[in-house]
Amino acid sequence: MAGKLRYSKINVRPRPDGFGAGVTGVTLSNMQPAETLADLRTALAEHGMLWFPDQPLSHGGFEALARQLGPLGVNPFVQALPDHPEIVEVRRDPDERAVVFGGGWHSDWSFLAEPPLATLLHAKVVPPSGGDTLFCDTRRAFEELSKPFRTMLANLRASHTAGGPYGSEGYFAKESGRSGMQIVTGPEADALQVHPVAPIHPSSLRRALFVSPGYTVAIEGWSKAESDALLQFLAAHMTNERFVYRHIWQPDMLVIWDNRLVLHCATGGYDGHLRMMHRIVLAGGRPS
Ligand code: SIN
């Protein structure tokens, strides 16, 4: 109820621990007044991820919604829909046995100099079971660490790369059997980009962890052994079940997440069934 009263234009029902919230009272296929967009941005910064049930969206409607929320970001290594270069179809065909796209903990495209601030994922076809998406609360995971440890993390930077999945030796380059999505791999994926380990969120001005098993490979200035140990500790800490929410999809459901506040991880478990989602990312600045 407290969540509902804070917003004038939308109904926001947070999960009990405040991480993630369901939003109703808005028709996302319409153009939104400035107050509604402000409410949506506030709710996203507060809860990290929002889900909106029963929101059918055409390709054009999905793009229009995203553009109202902010400038759109880029999508390296994955081919977008032919007539809609901003929309990536995250698709797995019933007979497909390839690695699940996004199936490791990550923050979208964190290997870019300016990683996307937010991602919108719209469910087109949902399998009868499986295909959930896991989200972990990287802000609370940071805030529950001890003060001296947080102080140390606030002064560290880490390098991110797309090489693990998208490099010429990466796992997408080696696999066969993908049919639903076109993924482009190559040596340019091995470039490194350095970001703070716990940047300050531009809206809330609170820190959250910004490293992931998917893309973060080294702590700047640390030996490999030290760096591996810290990154493994942080990965295990952030993905502890007390910080994780498992999101179960319905057709026409939209989820928006803030890539500076969550890591996410797609799950499988629906072999024999189609799963099809449409995804747009919103541009973000350099984490600092
Ligand atoms: C992604 O990483 O964007 C894909 C998430 C999903 O398909 O659940």
CSV table of C-alpha atoms in Angstrom, one decimal, residues 20-231:
chain,number,residue,atom,x,y,z
A,20,GLY,CA,11.2,-5.6,-7.8
A,21,ALA,CA,7.6,-4.4,-8.1
A,22,GLY,CA,4.5,-5.1,-10.2
A,23,VAL,CA,3.0,-2.1,-11.9
A,24,THR,CA,-0.6,-1.6,-13.1
A,25,GLY,CA,-2.8,1.3,-13.8
A,26,VAL,CA,-1.0,2.3,-17.0
A,27,THR,CA,-1.6,1.3,-20.7
A,28,LEU,CA,1.9,1.3,-22.1
A,29,SER,CA,0.8,1.3,-25.8
A,30,ASN,CA,-0.4,4.9,-25.3
A,31,MET,CA,1.8,7.9,-25.3
A,32,GLN,CA,2.5,8.7,-21.6
A,33,PRO,CA,2.2,12.1,-19.9
A,34,ALA,CA,5.4,13.5,-18.3
A,35,GLU,CA,4.0,12.7,-14.7
A,36,THR,CA,3.6,9.0,-15.6
A,37,LEU,CA,7.1,8.8,-17.1
A,38,ALA,CA,8.5,10.5,-13.9
A,39,ASP,CA,6.6,7.9,-11.8
A,40,LEU,CA,8.0,5.0,-13.9
A,41,ARG,CA,11.6,6.4,-13.6
A,42,THR,CA,11.2,6.8,-9.8
A,43,ALA,CA,9.8,3.4,-9.4
A,44,LEU,CA,12.6,1.8,-11.4
A,45,ALA,CA,15.3,3.6,-9.5
A,46,GLU,CA,13.7,2.5,-6.2
A,47,HIS,CA,12.9,-1.1,-7.0
A,48,GLY,CA,15.5,-2.0,-9.6
A,49,MET,CA,13.1,-3.9,-11.8
A,50,LEU,CA,9.4,-3.5,-12.7
A,51,TRP,CA,7.0,-5.9,-14.3
A,52,PHE,CA,3.8,-4.9,-16.2
A,53,PRO,CA,1.3,-7.6,-16.8
A,54,ASP,CA,-1.1,-7.6,-19.8
A,55,GLN,CA,0.6,-5.0,-22.0
A,56,PRO,CA,0.3,-6.0,-25.7
A,57,LEU,CA,2.7,-3.9,-27.7
A,58,SER,CA,3.3,-3.7,-31.5
A,59,HIS,CA,6.9,-3.3,-32.7
A,60,GLY,CA,6.2,0.4,-33.2
A,61,GLY,CA,4.5,0.7,-29.8
A,62,PHE,CA,7.4,-1.0,-28.0
A,63,GLU,CA,9.9,1.4,-29.7
A,64,ALA,CA,7.7,4.4,-28.9
A,65,LEU,CA,7.5,3.4,-25.3
A,66,ALA,CA,11.3,2.9,-25.0
A,67,ARG,CA,12.0,6.3,-26.7
A,68,GLN,CA,9.7,8.1,-24.2
A,69,LEU,CA,11.8,6.6,-21.3
A,70,GLY,CA,15.2,7.7,-22.8
A,71,PRO,CA,17.5,7.6,-25.8
A,72,LEU,CA,18.0,4.1,-27.1
A,73,GLY,CA,21.2,2.2,-26.8
A,74,VAL,CA,23.1,0.0,-29.2
A,75,ASN,CA,23.2,-3.8,-29.5
A,76,PRO,CA,26.6,-5.3,-30.4
A,77,PHE,CA,27.0,-9.0,-31.4
A,78,VAL,CA,23.3,-9.7,-31.9
A,79,GLN,CA,21.3,-9.1,-35.0
A,80,ALA,CA,18.2,-7.0,-34.6
A,81,LEU,CA,14.8,-7.5,-36.4
A,82,PRO,CA,15.3,-6.5,-40.0
A,83,ASP,CA,12.8,-3.7,-40.1
A,84,HIS,CA,13.3,-2.6,-36.5
A,85,PRO,CA,17.0,-2.2,-35.8
A,86,GLU,CA,16.4,-1.2,-32.2
A,87,ILE,CA,14.6,-4.5,-31.3
A,88,VAL,CA,16.5,-7.7,-30.7
A,89,GLU,CA,14.4,-10.9,-30.7
A,90,VAL,CA,15.5,-13.1,-27.9
A,91,ARG,CA,14.3,-16.4,-29.4
A,92,ARG,CA,14.8,-20.1,-28.7
A,93,ASP,CA,13.1,-22.5,-31.1
A,94,PRO,CA,11.5,-25.7,-29.8
A,95,ASP,CA,14.1,-28.0,-31.3
A,96,GLU,CA,17.1,-25.7,-30.4
A,97,ARG,CA,19.8,-27.1,-28.2
A,98,ALA,CA,22.2,-24.1,-28.2
A,99,VAL,CA,23.3,-22.3,-25.0
A,100,VAL,CA,20.4,-20.2,-23.6
A,101,PHE,CA,21.0,-16.6,-24.6
A,102,GLY,CA,21.8,-14.5,-21.4
A,103,GLY,CA,22.0,-17.7,-19.4
A,104,GLY,CA,24.8,-16.5,-17.0
A,105,TRP,CA,24.6,-13.7,-14.5
A,106,HIS,CA,25.4,-10.3,-16.2
A,107,SER,CA,24.5,-6.7,-16.5
A,108,ASP,CA,23.6,-6.0,-20.2
A,109,TRP,CA,26.6,-5.0,-22.4
A,110,SER,CA,28.7,-3.9,-19.4
A,111,PHE,CA,31.8,-4.3,-21.6
A,112,LEU,CA,30.8,-1.1,-23.5
A,113,ALA,CA,32.3,2.3,-22.5
A,114,GLU,CA,28.7,3.5,-21.9
A,115,PRO,CA,26.6,0.4,-21.0
A,116,PRO,CA,22.9,0.6,-21.3
A,117,LEU,CA,21.1,2.1,-18.3
A,118,ALA,CA,18.0,0.0,-18.6
A,119,THR,CA,16.6,-2.9,-20.6
A,120,LEU,CA,13.0,-3.5,-21.7
A,121,LEU,CA,12.0,-7.1,-22.3
A,122,HIS,CA,8.6,-7.9,-23.7
A,123,ALA,CA,7.2,-11.4,-23.7
A,124,LYS,CA,5.7,-12.5,-27.0
A,125,VAL,CA,5.6,-16.3,-26.6
A,126,VAL,CA,6.1,-17.9,-23.2
A,127,PRO,CA,6.7,-21.7,-22.8
A,128,PRO,CA,4.2,-23.6,-20.5
A,129,SER,CA,6.9,-23.9,-17.9
A,130,GLY,CA,10.6,-22.9,-17.5
A,131,GLY,CA,12.2,-19.8,-19.1
A,132,ASP,CA,12.1,-17.7,-15.9
A,133,THR,CA,14.5,-14.9,-15.5
A,134,LEU,CA,16.5,-14.4,-12.3
A,135,PHE,CA,17.4,-11.0,-11.0
A,136,CYS,CA,19.7,-10.2,-8.1
A,137,ASP,CA,19.7,-7.0,-6.1
A,138,THR,CA,23.2,-5.6,-6.4
A,139,ARG,CA,22.5,-2.5,-4.3
A,140,ARG,CA,21.4,-4.4,-1.2
A,141,ALA,CA,24.2,-6.9,-1.8
A,142,PHE,CA,26.6,-4.0,-1.7
A,143,GLU,CA,24.9,-2.3,1.3
A,144,GLU,CA,25.0,-5.6,3.4
A,145,LEU,CA,28.8,-5.8,3.2
A,146,SER,CA,30.9,-4.4,6.1
A,147,LYS,CA,31.9,-0.7,6.0
A,148,PRO,CA,35.6,-1.3,5.6
A,149,PHE,CA,34.9,-3.8,2.7
A,150,ARG,CA,32.5,-1.3,1.1
A,151,THR,CA,35.2,1.4,1.4
A,152,MET,CA,37.7,-0.8,-0.3
A,153,LEU,CA,35.3,-1.7,-3.1
A,154,ALA,CA,34.3,1.9,-3.7
A,155,ASN,CA,38.0,2.6,-4.7
A,156,LEU,CA,38.4,-0.3,-7.1
A,157,ARG,CA,37.9,-0.6,-10.8
A,158,ALA,CA,37.4,-3.8,-12.9
A,159,SER,CA,37.8,-4.7,-16.5
A,160,HIS,CA,34.9,-6.1,-18.5
A,161,THR,CA,35.0,-7.9,-21.8
A,162,ALA,CA,32.6,-9.6,-24.2
A,163,GLY,CA,35.3,-12.1,-25.1
A,164,GLY,CA,33.9,-15.0,-23.0
A,165,PRO,CA,30.6,-15.3,-25.0
A,166,TYR,CA,31.3,-13.3,-28.2
A,167,GLY,CA,35.1,-13.5,-28.9
A,168,SER,CA,36.4,-15.7,-31.7
A,169,GLU,CA,37.3,-18.3,-29.0
A,170,GLY,CA,34.1,-17.6,-27.0
A,171,TYR,CA,31.4,-20.1,-26.4
A,172,PHE,CA,29.0,-18.7,-29.0
A,173,ALA,CA,31.7,-19.1,-31.6
A,174,LYS,CA,32.3,-22.7,-30.7
A,175,GLU,CA,28.7,-23.9,-30.5
A,176,SER,CA,26.5,-25.2,-33.2
A,177,GLY,CA,22.8,-25.8,-33.1
A,178,ARG,CA,21.6,-22.2,-32.7
A,179,SER,CA,18.6,-21.4,-34.9
A,180,GLY,CA,16.5,-18.7,-33.1
A,181,MET,CA,19.0,-15.9,-33.0
A,182,GLN,CA,21.9,-14.7,-35.1
A,183,ILE,CA,24.9,-13.9,-33.0
A,184,VAL,CA,28.0,-12.3,-34.5
A,185,THR,CA,31.3,-13.3,-32.9
A,186,GLY,CA,34.8,-11.9,-33.6
A,187,PRO,CA,38.1,-10.7,-32.1
A,188,GLU,CA,36.8,-7.2,-31.4
A,189,ALA,CA,34.7,-8.7,-28.5
A,190,ASP,CA,38.0,-9.2,-26.6
A,191,ALA,CA,38.5,-5.5,-26.0
A,192,LEU,CA,38.6,-4.5,-22.4
A,193,GLN,CA,36.6,-1.7,-20.7
A,194,VAL,CA,37.2,-0.5,-17.2
A,195,HIS,CA,34.4,0.5,-14.8
A,196,PRO,CA,34.1,1.2,-11.1
A,197,VAL,CA,33.4,-2.0,-9.0
A,198,ALA,CA,30.6,-0.1,-7.1
A,199,PRO,CA,29.5,3.0,-9.0
A,200,ILE,CA,27.1,5.6,-7.6
A,201,HIS,CA,23.7,5.3,-9.2
A,202,PRO,CA,22.9,8.5,-11.1
A,203,SER,CA,19.3,8.8,-9.6
A,204,SER,CA,19.5,7.5,-6.0
A,205,LEU,CA,23.2,8.4,-5.5
A,206,ARG,CA,23.6,5.1,-3.7
A,207,ARG,CA,26.3,2.6,-4.7
A,208,ALA,CA,25.6,-0.9,-6.1
A,209,LEU,CA,27.9,-3.6,-7.2
A,210,PHE,CA,28.7,-3.6,-11.0
A,211,VAL,CA,30.7,-6.7,-11.7
A,212,SER,CA,29.4,-10.0,-13.1
A,213,PRO,CA,30.6,-13.5,-13.9
A,214,GLY,CA,29.5,-13.0,-17.4
A,215,TYR,CA,31.7,-10.0,-18.4
A,216,THR,CA,34.0,-9.0,-15.6
A,217,VAL,CA,37.5,-10.5,-15.8
A,218,ALA,CA,39.9,-8.6,-13.6
A,219,ILE,CA,40.3,-6.1,-10.8
A,220,GLU,CA,42.5,-3.3,-11.9
A,221,GLY,CA,46.0,-3.5,-10.4
A,222,TRP,CA,45.5,-6.8,-8.6
A,223,SER,CA,47.2,-10.1,-9.3
A,224,LYS,CA,45.2,-12.7,-11.1
A,225,ALA,CA,44.9,-14.8,-7.9
A,226,GLU,CA,43.7,-11.8,-5.8
A,227,SER,CA,41.4,-10.7,-8.5
A,228,ASP,CA,39.8,-14.1,-9.2
A,229,ALA,CA,39.2,-14.6,-5.5
A,230,LEU,CA,37.5,-11.2,-5.0
A,231,LEU,CA,35.3,-11.6,-8.2
